mmCIF file of C-alpha atoms and ligand atoms in Angstrom:
data_model
loop_
_atom_site.group_PDB
_atom_site.id
_atom_site.type_symbol
_atom_site.label_atom_id
_atom_site.label_comp_id
_atom_site.label_asym_id
_atom_site.label_seq_id
_atom_site.Cartn_x
_atom_site.Cartn_y
_atom_site.Cartn_z
ATOM 1 C CA MET A 11 0.211 -0.316 -0.051
ATOM 2 C CA ARG A 12 1.316 3.782 -1.140
ATOM 3 C CA ARG A 13 2.458 5.819 2.216
ATOM 4 C CA PHE A 14 1.251 9.555 2.247
ATOM 5 C CA PHE A 15 2.461 12.001 4.416
ATOM 6 C CA THR A 16 0.393 14.761 6.118
ATOM 7 C CA GLU A 17 0.986 17.129 9.338
ATOM 8 C CA PRO A 18 -0.322 16.231 12.690
ATOM 9 C CA GLU A 19 -3.073 19.352 12.355
ATOM 10 C CA ASN A 20 -4.584 17.670 9.523
ATOM 11 C CA ILE A 21 -5.449 14.831 11.766
ATOM 12 C CA ARG A 22 -9.098 15.988 12.372
ATOM 13 C CA GLY A 23 -10.997 13.467 14.979
ATOM 14 C CA ASP A 24 -11.604 10.173 12.468
ATOM 15 C CA ILE A 25 -10.845 12.298 9.616
ATOM 16 C CA ILE A 26 -7.335 12.822 7.891
ATOM 17 C CA ILE A 27 -6.890 15.567 5.607
ATOM 18 C CA ILE A 28 -4.397 15.670 2.491
ATOM 19 C CA ASP A 29 -3.616 18.892 0.914
ATOM 20 C CA ASP A 30 -0.966 18.006 -1.407
ATOM 21 C CA ARG A 31 -1.460 18.602 -4.633
ATOM 22 C CA ASP A 32 1.342 16.605 -5.833
ATOM 23 C CA ASP A 33 0.031 13.465 -3.651
ATOM 24 C CA ILE A 34 -3.203 13.967 -4.450
ATOM 25 C CA ARG A 35 -2.245 13.685 -8.482
ATOM 26 C CA HIS A 36 -0.386 10.962 -7.753
ATOM 27 C CA MET A 37 -3.335 9.457 -6.056
ATOM 28 C CA SER A 38 -5.851 9.947 -8.491
ATOM 29 C CA ARG A 39 -3.107 9.731 -11.870
ATOM 30 C CA VAL A 40 -0.878 7.421 -10.818
ATOM 31 C CA LEU A 41 -2.706 5.214 -8.173
ATOM 32 C CA ARG A 42 -5.994 5.333 -9.938
ATOM 33 C CA MET A 43 -7.587 5.827 -6.154
ATOM 34 C CA SER A 44 -11.110 6.645 -5.707
ATOM 35 C CA VAL A 45 -13.469 6.862 -3.157
ATOM 36 C CA GLY A 46 -13.385 3.588 -1.230
ATOM 37 C CA ASP A 47 -9.656 2.987 -1.709
ATOM 38 C CA GLU A 48 -7.308 2.547 1.509
ATOM 39 C CA ILE A 49 -4.946 4.526 2.197
ATOM 40 C CA GLU A 50 -1.930 4.840 4.869
ATOM 41 C CA VAL A 51 -0.834 7.988 6.104
ATOM 42 C CA SER A 52 1.998 9.040 8.128
ATOM 43 C CA ASP A 53 1.739 12.205 10.748
ATOM 44 C CA SER A 54 5.363 12.633 10.057
ATOM 45 C CA SER A 55 5.992 12.500 13.636
ATOM 46 C CA GLU A 56 4.793 9.789 15.721
ATOM 47 C CA TRP A 57 1.556 7.859 14.320
ATOM 48 C CA GLU A 58 0.413 6.235 11.022
ATOM 49 C CA TYR A 59 -2.961 5.658 10.367
ATOM 50 C CA ARG A 60 -4.816 3.123 7.454
ATOM 51 C CA ALA A 61 -7.726 5.422 6.273
ATOM 52 C CA VAL A 62 -10.904 5.269 3.741
ATOM 53 C CA ILE A 63 -11.266 7.879 1.255
ATOM 54 C CA LYS A 64 -14.351 9.248 1.566
ATOM 55 C CA THR A 65 -13.953 12.695 -0.761
ATOM 56 C CA MET A 66 -11.582 13.657 -3.730
ATOM 57 C CA ASP A 67 -11.198 16.984 -4.841
ATOM 58 C CA ARG A 68 -8.008 18.151 -6.878
ATOM 59 C CA ASP A 69 -6.601 19.665 -4.009
ATOM 60 C CA LEU A 70 -8.085 18.102 -0.970
ATOM 61 C CA VAL A 71 -8.684 14.656 0.168
ATOM 62 C CA GLU A 72 -10.650 13.452 3.259
ATOM 63 C CA ALA A 73 -10.115 9.588 4.378
ATOM 64 C CA GLU A 74 -11.636 8.435 7.135
ATOM 65 C CA ILE A 75 -9.475 6.371 9.696
ATOM 66 C CA VAL A 76 -9.391 2.692 10.427
ATOM 67 C CA ASP A 77 -6.473 1.807 12.484
ATOM 68 C CA LYS A 78 -3.893 3.727 14.169
ATOM 69 C CA GLN A 79 -0.611 2.488 15.891
ATOM 70 C CA LYS A 80 2.944 3.813 16.417
ATOM 71 C CA PHE A 81 5.229 3.895 13.626
ATOM 72 C CA SER A 82 6.768 0.270 13.349
ATOM 73 C CA GLY A 83 9.080 1.177 10.738
ATOM 74 C CA GLU A 84 11.194 3.455 12.615
ATOM 75 C CA PRO A 85 14.064 2.564 14.503
ATOM 76 C CA VAL A 86 14.584 3.243 18.225
ATOM 77 C CA THR A 87 18.233 4.295 17.442
ATOM 78 C CA ASP A 88 19.104 8.380 16.668
ATOM 79 C CA VAL A 89 21.442 7.967 14.066
ATOM 80 C CA THR A 90 22.566 11.465 13.127
ATOM 81 C CA LEU A 91 25.546 11.345 10.077
ATOM 82 C CA LEU A 92 27.847 13.977 9.952
ATOM 83 C CA GLN A 93 29.010 13.614 6.293
ATOM 84 C CA GLY A 94 32.143 15.611 4.721
ATOM 85 C CA ILE A 95 30.358 16.651 1.090
ATOM 86 C CA PRO A 96 31.587 14.256 -1.526
ATOM 87 C CA LYS A 97 31.653 15.555 -4.967
ATOM 88 C CA GLN A 98 29.310 15.781 -7.625
ATOM 89 C CA GLY A 99 25.832 13.531 -7.232
ATOM 90 C CA LYS A 100 27.900 11.132 -4.452
ATOM 91 C CA MET A 101 25.943 13.033 -1.742
ATOM 92 C CA ASP A 102 22.343 12.096 -3.067
ATOM 93 C CA THR A 103 23.115 8.363 -2.990
ATOM 94 C CA VAL A 104 24.806 8.550 0.733
ATOM 95 C CA ILE A 105 21.041 9.994 1.550
ATOM 96 C CA GLN A 106 19.176 7.651 -0.219
ATOM 97 C CA LYS A 107 20.954 4.317 1.047
ATOM 98 C CA THR A 108 21.133 6.300 4.516
ATOM 99 C CA THR A 109 17.543 7.349 4.788
ATOM 100 C CA GLU A 110 16.679 3.431 3.933
ATOM 101 C CA LEU A 111 19.020 2.297 6.337
ATOM 102 C CA GLY A 112 17.781 4.343 9.240
ATOM 103 C CA VAL A 113 19.541 7.736 9.646
ATOM 104 C CA LYS A 114 17.029 10.444 11.814
ATOM 105 C CA THR A 115 19.276 13.239 10.866
ATOM 106 C CA ILE A 116 22.010 14.287 8.364
ATOM 107 C CA ILE A 117 24.400 17.227 8.508
ATOM 108 C CA PRO A 118 26.887 18.103 5.887
ATOM 109 C CA LEU A 119 29.844 19.287 6.746
ATOM 110 C CA PHE A 120 32.527 21.458 5.207
ATOM 111 C CA THR A 121 35.613 20.274 5.937
ATOM 112 C CA ASP A 122 39.522 20.947 4.846
ATOM 113 C CA ARG A 123 39.326 18.559 2.093
ATOM 114 C CA VAL A 124 35.914 19.248 0.562
ATOM 115 C CA ILE A 125 36.535 19.807 -2.996
ATOM 116 C CA THR A 126 35.702 24.113 -3.449
ATOM 117 C CA SER A 127 33.803 23.189 -5.959
ATOM 118 C CA GLU A 128 31.042 21.436 -3.939
ATOM 119 C CA LYS A 129 30.826 24.350 -1.173
ATOM 120 C CA GLY A 130 28.766 26.705 -3.682
ATOM 121 C CA ASN A 131 25.093 26.804 -4.745
ATOM 122 C CA ILE A 132 23.958 25.203 -1.495
ATOM 123 C CA PRO A 133 20.442 26.256 -0.740
ATOM 124 C CA LYS A 134 19.912 24.709 -4.373
ATOM 125 C CA LYS A 135 21.669 21.301 -3.198
ATOM 126 C CA LEU A 136 19.664 21.566 0.233
ATOM 127 C CA GLU A 137 16.537 21.517 -1.299
ATOM 128 C CA ARG A 138 17.577 18.445 -3.471
ATOM 129 C CA TRP A 139 18.850 16.578 -0.768
ATOM 130 C CA ARG A 140 15.145 16.558 1.115
ATOM 131 C CA ARG A 141 13.305 15.972 -1.321
ATOM 132 C CA ILE A 142 15.672 12.777 -2.048
ATOM 133 C CA ALA A 143 14.978 12.176 1.957
ATOM 134 C CA ALA A 144 11.363 12.562 1.358
ATOM 135 C CA GLU A 145 11.340 10.244 -2.214
ATOM 136 C CA ALA A 146 13.656 7.828 -0.086
ATOM 137 C CA VAL A 147 11.203 7.499 3.162
ATOM 138 C CA LYS A 148 8.248 6.705 0.959
ATOM 139 C CA GLN A 149 10.111 3.917 -0.448
ATOM 140 C CA CYS A 150 11.034 2.282 2.630
ATOM 141 C CA LYS A 151 7.617 2.787 4.528
ATOM 142 C CA ARG A 152 9.324 4.361 7.541
ATOM 143 C CA GLY A 153 7.585 6.917 9.021
ATOM 144 C CA VAL A 154 9.294 10.163 9.472
ATOM 145 C CA ILE A 155 11.402 11.863 6.874
ATOM 146 C CA PRO A 156 14.940 12.612 7.532
ATOM 147 C CA LYS A 157 16.029 15.968 8.436
ATOM 148 C CA VAL A 158 18.998 17.038 5.961
ATOM 149 C CA GLU A 159 20.304 20.128 7.870
ATOM 150 C CA GLU A 160 22.260 23.222 6.141
ATOM 151 C CA PRO A 161 25.836 22.353 5.926
ATOM 152 C CA VAL A 162 28.123 23.605 8.443
ATOM 153 C CA ARG A 163 31.703 23.625 9.309
ATOM 154 C CA LEU A 164 33.201 20.655 10.954
ATOM 155 C CA GLN A 165 34.431 22.916 14.083
ATOM 156 C CA GLU A 166 30.942 24.243 14.449
ATOM 157 C CA ALA A 167 29.759 20.301 14.321
ATOM 158 C CA ALA A 168 32.240 19.670 17.104
ATOM 159 C CA GLU A 169 30.217 21.884 19.888
ATOM 160 C CA LYS A 170 27.150 19.971 19.518
ATOM 161 C CA PHE A 171 28.924 16.389 20.193
ATOM 162 C CA PRO A 172 28.018 17.085 23.986
ATOM 163 C CA ALA A 173 24.353 16.028 23.289
ATOM 164 C CA PHE A 174 24.875 12.654 21.594
ATOM 165 C CA ASP A 175 25.354 9.463 24.083
ATOM 166 C CA MET A 176 28.296 8.582 21.175
ATOM 167 C CA VAL A 177 30.071 10.189 18.462
ATOM 168 C CA LEU A 178 31.334 7.751 16.462
ATOM 169 C CA PHE A 179 34.220 8.540 13.803
ATOM 170 C CA PRO A 180 35.531 5.950 11.708
ATOM 171 C CA TYR A 181 38.844 6.517 10.956
ATOM 172 C CA GLU A 182 41.025 4.727 7.922
ATOM 173 C CA ASN A 183 44.225 5.132 10.383
ATOM 174 C CA GLU A 184 42.603 3.440 13.517
ATOM 175 C CA ARG A 185 43.492 0.166 13.695
ATOM 176 C CA THR A 186 43.262 -0.700 17.402
ATOM 177 C CA THR A 187 39.218 -0.189 17.985
ATOM 178 C CA THR A 188 36.015 -1.747 15.678
ATOM 179 C CA ILE A 189 33.046 -0.465 15.271
ATOM 180 C CA LYS A 190 31.759 -3.343 17.220
ATOM 181 C CA GLU A 191 34.137 -3.311 19.926
ATOM 182 C CA ALA A 192 33.078 0.449 20.567
ATOM 183 C CA LEU A 193 29.212 -0.295 20.191
ATOM 184 C CA ARG A 194 29.943 -3.405 22.647
ATOM 185 C CA ASN A 195 31.505 -1.548 25.076
ATOM 186 C CA ALA A 196 29.418 0.815 25.197
ATOM 187 C CA LEU A 197 26.669 -1.364 26.301
ATOM 188 C CA LYS A 198 28.722 -3.042 28.664
ATOM 189 C CA GLU A 199 30.102 0.124 30.519
ATOM 190 C CA GLU A 200 26.740 2.307 30.015
ATOM 191 C CA SER A 201 24.647 -1.098 30.850
ATOM 192 C CA LYS A 202 21.459 0.743 28.462
ATOM 193 C CA LYS A 203 21.667 0.954 24.813
ATOM 194 C CA PRO A 204 22.776 3.941 23.313
ATOM 195 C CA VAL A 205 20.011 5.960 21.725
ATOM 196 C CA LYS A 206 21.834 9.531 20.366
ATOM 197 C CA VAL A 207 24.507 7.952 18.696
ATOM 198 C CA ALA A 208 26.736 10.697 15.826
ATOM 199 C CA VAL A 209 28.607 9.356 12.897
ATOM 200 C CA ILE A 210 31.339 11.161 11.307
ATOM 201 C CA ILE A 211 32.884 10.470 7.854
ATOM 202 C CA GLY A 212 35.135 12.363 5.739
ATOM 203 C CA PRO A 213 34.980 13.458 2.270
ATOM 204 C CA GLU A 214 37.281 11.539 -0.470
ATOM 205 C CA GLY A 215 40.544 12.975 0.960
ATOM 206 C CA GLY A 216 39.631 11.923 4.601
ATOM 207 C CA PHE A 217 40.045 14.235 7.518
ATOM 208 C CA SER A 218 43.007 16.147 7.965
ATOM 209 C CA ASP A 219 45.506 15.336 10.988
ATOM 210 C CA GLU A 220 44.533 18.530 12.468
ATOM 211 C CA GLU A 221 40.431 17.389 12.092
ATOM 212 C CA ALA A 222 41.194 13.802 13.620
ATOM 213 C CA VAL A 223 42.780 15.860 16.861
ATOM 214 C CA LEU A 224 39.942 17.638 17.201
ATOM 215 C CA ILE A 225 37.512 14.843 16.755
ATOM 216 C CA LYS A 226 38.944 12.909 18.974
ATOM 217 C CA GLU A 227 39.794 15.856 21.682
ATOM 218 C CA ARG A 228 35.747 16.706 21.741
ATOM 219 C CA GLY A 229 34.997 12.770 22.587
ATOM 220 C CA GLY A 230 34.654 11.142 19.028
ATOM 221 C CA ARG A 231 35.726 7.934 19.352
ATOM 222 C CA GLY A 232 38.471 7.053 16.147
ATOM 223 C CA VAL A 233 36.826 3.236 15.189
ATOM 224 C CA SER A 234 37.551 1.196 11.835
ATOM 225 C CA LEU A 235 35.414 0.120 9.624
ATOM 226 C CA GLY A 236 37.461 -3.125 8.713
ATOM 227 C CA LYS A 237 40.693 -3.707 6.712
ATOM 228 C CA THR A 238 39.793 -1.872 3.584
ATOM 229 C CA ILE A 239 39.511 1.490 2.577
ATOM 230 C CA LEU A 240 35.689 2.246 1.968
ATOM 231 C CA ARG A 241 35.092 5.014 -0.395
ATOM 232 C CA THR A 242 33.314 7.733 1.309
ATOM 233 C CA GLU A 243 29.878 6.974 0.199
ATOM 234 C CA THR A 244 29.868 3.920 1.484
ATOM 235 C CA ALA A 245 31.359 4.852 4.436
ATOM 236 C CA GLY A 246 28.812 6.113 5.914
ATOM 237 C CA MET A 247 26.751 3.362 4.941
ATOM 238 C CA ALA A 248 28.646 0.962 6.309
ATOM 239 C CA ALA A 249 28.780 2.565 9.615
ATOM 240 C CA LEU A 250 24.725 2.592 9.633
ATOM 241 C CA ALA A 251 24.663 -1.179 9.029
ATOM 242 C CA MET A 252 26.927 -1.650 11.714
ATOM 243 C CA ILE A 253 25.468 0.467 14.089
ATOM 244 C CA MET A 254 21.851 -0.926 13.462
ATOM 245 C CA TYR A 255 23.085 -4.648 13.865
ATOM 246 C CA GLU A 256 24.014 -4.065 16.693
ATOM 247 C CA LEU A 257 21.322 -2.330 18.190
ATOM 248 C CA GLU A 258 18.428 -2.927 16.702
ATOM 249 C CA LEU A 259 18.150 -6.400 14.958
HETATM 250 N N1 SAH B 548 42.005 9.304 3.176
HETATM 251 C C1 SAH B 548 41.984 7.866 2.653
HETATM 252 C C2 SAH B 548 40.567 7.968 2.123
HETATM 253 C C3 SAH B 548 39.065 8.236 3.072
HETATM 254 S S1 SAH B 548 37.730 7.555 2.731
HETATM 255 C C4 SAH B 548 42.860 7.842 1.536
HETATM 256 O O1 SAH B 548 42.216 8.811 0.886
HETATM 257 O O2 SAH B 548 43.253 7.226 1.462
HETATM 258 C C5 SAH B 548 36.852 8.872 3.246
HETATM 259 C C6 SAH B 548 35.951 8.192 5.074
HETATM 260 O O3 SAH B 548 35.531 7.054 4.645
HETATM 261 C C7 SAH B 548 36.955 8.136 5.682
HETATM 262 O O4 SAH B 548 37.044 10.270 5.957
HETATM 263 C C8 SAH B 548 36.756 7.787 7.100
HETATM 264 O O5 SAH B 548 35.527 8.362 7.893
HETATM 265 C C9 SAH B 548 35.863 6.396 6.400
HETATM 266 N N2 SAH B 548 36.450 5.422 6.029
HETATM 267 C C10 SAH B 548 36.740 4.639 4.769
HETATM 268 N N3 SAH B 548 37.517 3.441 4.851
HETATM 269 C C11 SAH B 548 37.396 3.601 6.152
HETATM 270 C C12 SAH B 548 37.802 1.990 6.916
HETATM 271 N N4 SAH B 548 38.561 1.013 6.683
HETATM 272 N N5 SAH B 548 37.504 2.184 8.883
HETATM 273 C C13 SAH B 548 37.026 3.690 8.889
HETATM 274 N N6 SAH B 548 36.993 5.084 8.472
HETATM 275 C C14 SAH B 548 36.898 4.214 7.061
#
């Protein structure tokens, strides 16, 4: 069943209002839906509903709720990916794939080795990245669209580290601690699962030595993702899958 997204204020008693014209066009023209058909609706924050279409106009659909439950498709672990902005197009892949894997927030990072041509035209890129996140979430039946935040410099992002239970720093020069050990140690030491987890991934050229020092000083735990060097767009996906394996499955 196709899932639609609306805002909590559009849930009025047992009626759900859908007023996004693109969604309505998709419903009627592509899915050929009409009165009496059932849809799945997420309120984008907490609840998901099954509802039956009661009225259908060009700019307004009303559907009656038949069932309501808390999101089942959302991981409990709240992962923020801090991603050094990679070369053209690769950020699209990172956003799409990490959304499927359950990321909650993506913060694009300006770091020493982000190439200059990727630093421009940010408002347009941000709009595109947000659209990709919204599309990916529909496909994978999650309830919440991951936030893609405004890009910030690494130094600024580091100020937010204390807000996380754990900041994982996959670093290709880290030979001693694997991500598995870091996660399992955290489980042992804290006796409760880390919930808010940050993962910080460098761009193609990785992090400079000074950046690596800064990240560790601010509490980032250097971890290895394995014996091979992964491309930047692979590293985020791999880290996400490993975190979910340890904390969710
Ligand atoms: N500086 C490297 C490659 C950077 S790979 C070089 O050019 O040789 C881009 C990012 O992916 C790195 O900053 C790191 O965050 C992550 N990464 C890739 N392979 C990794 C591994 N085996 N262990 C941990 N992190 C890795």
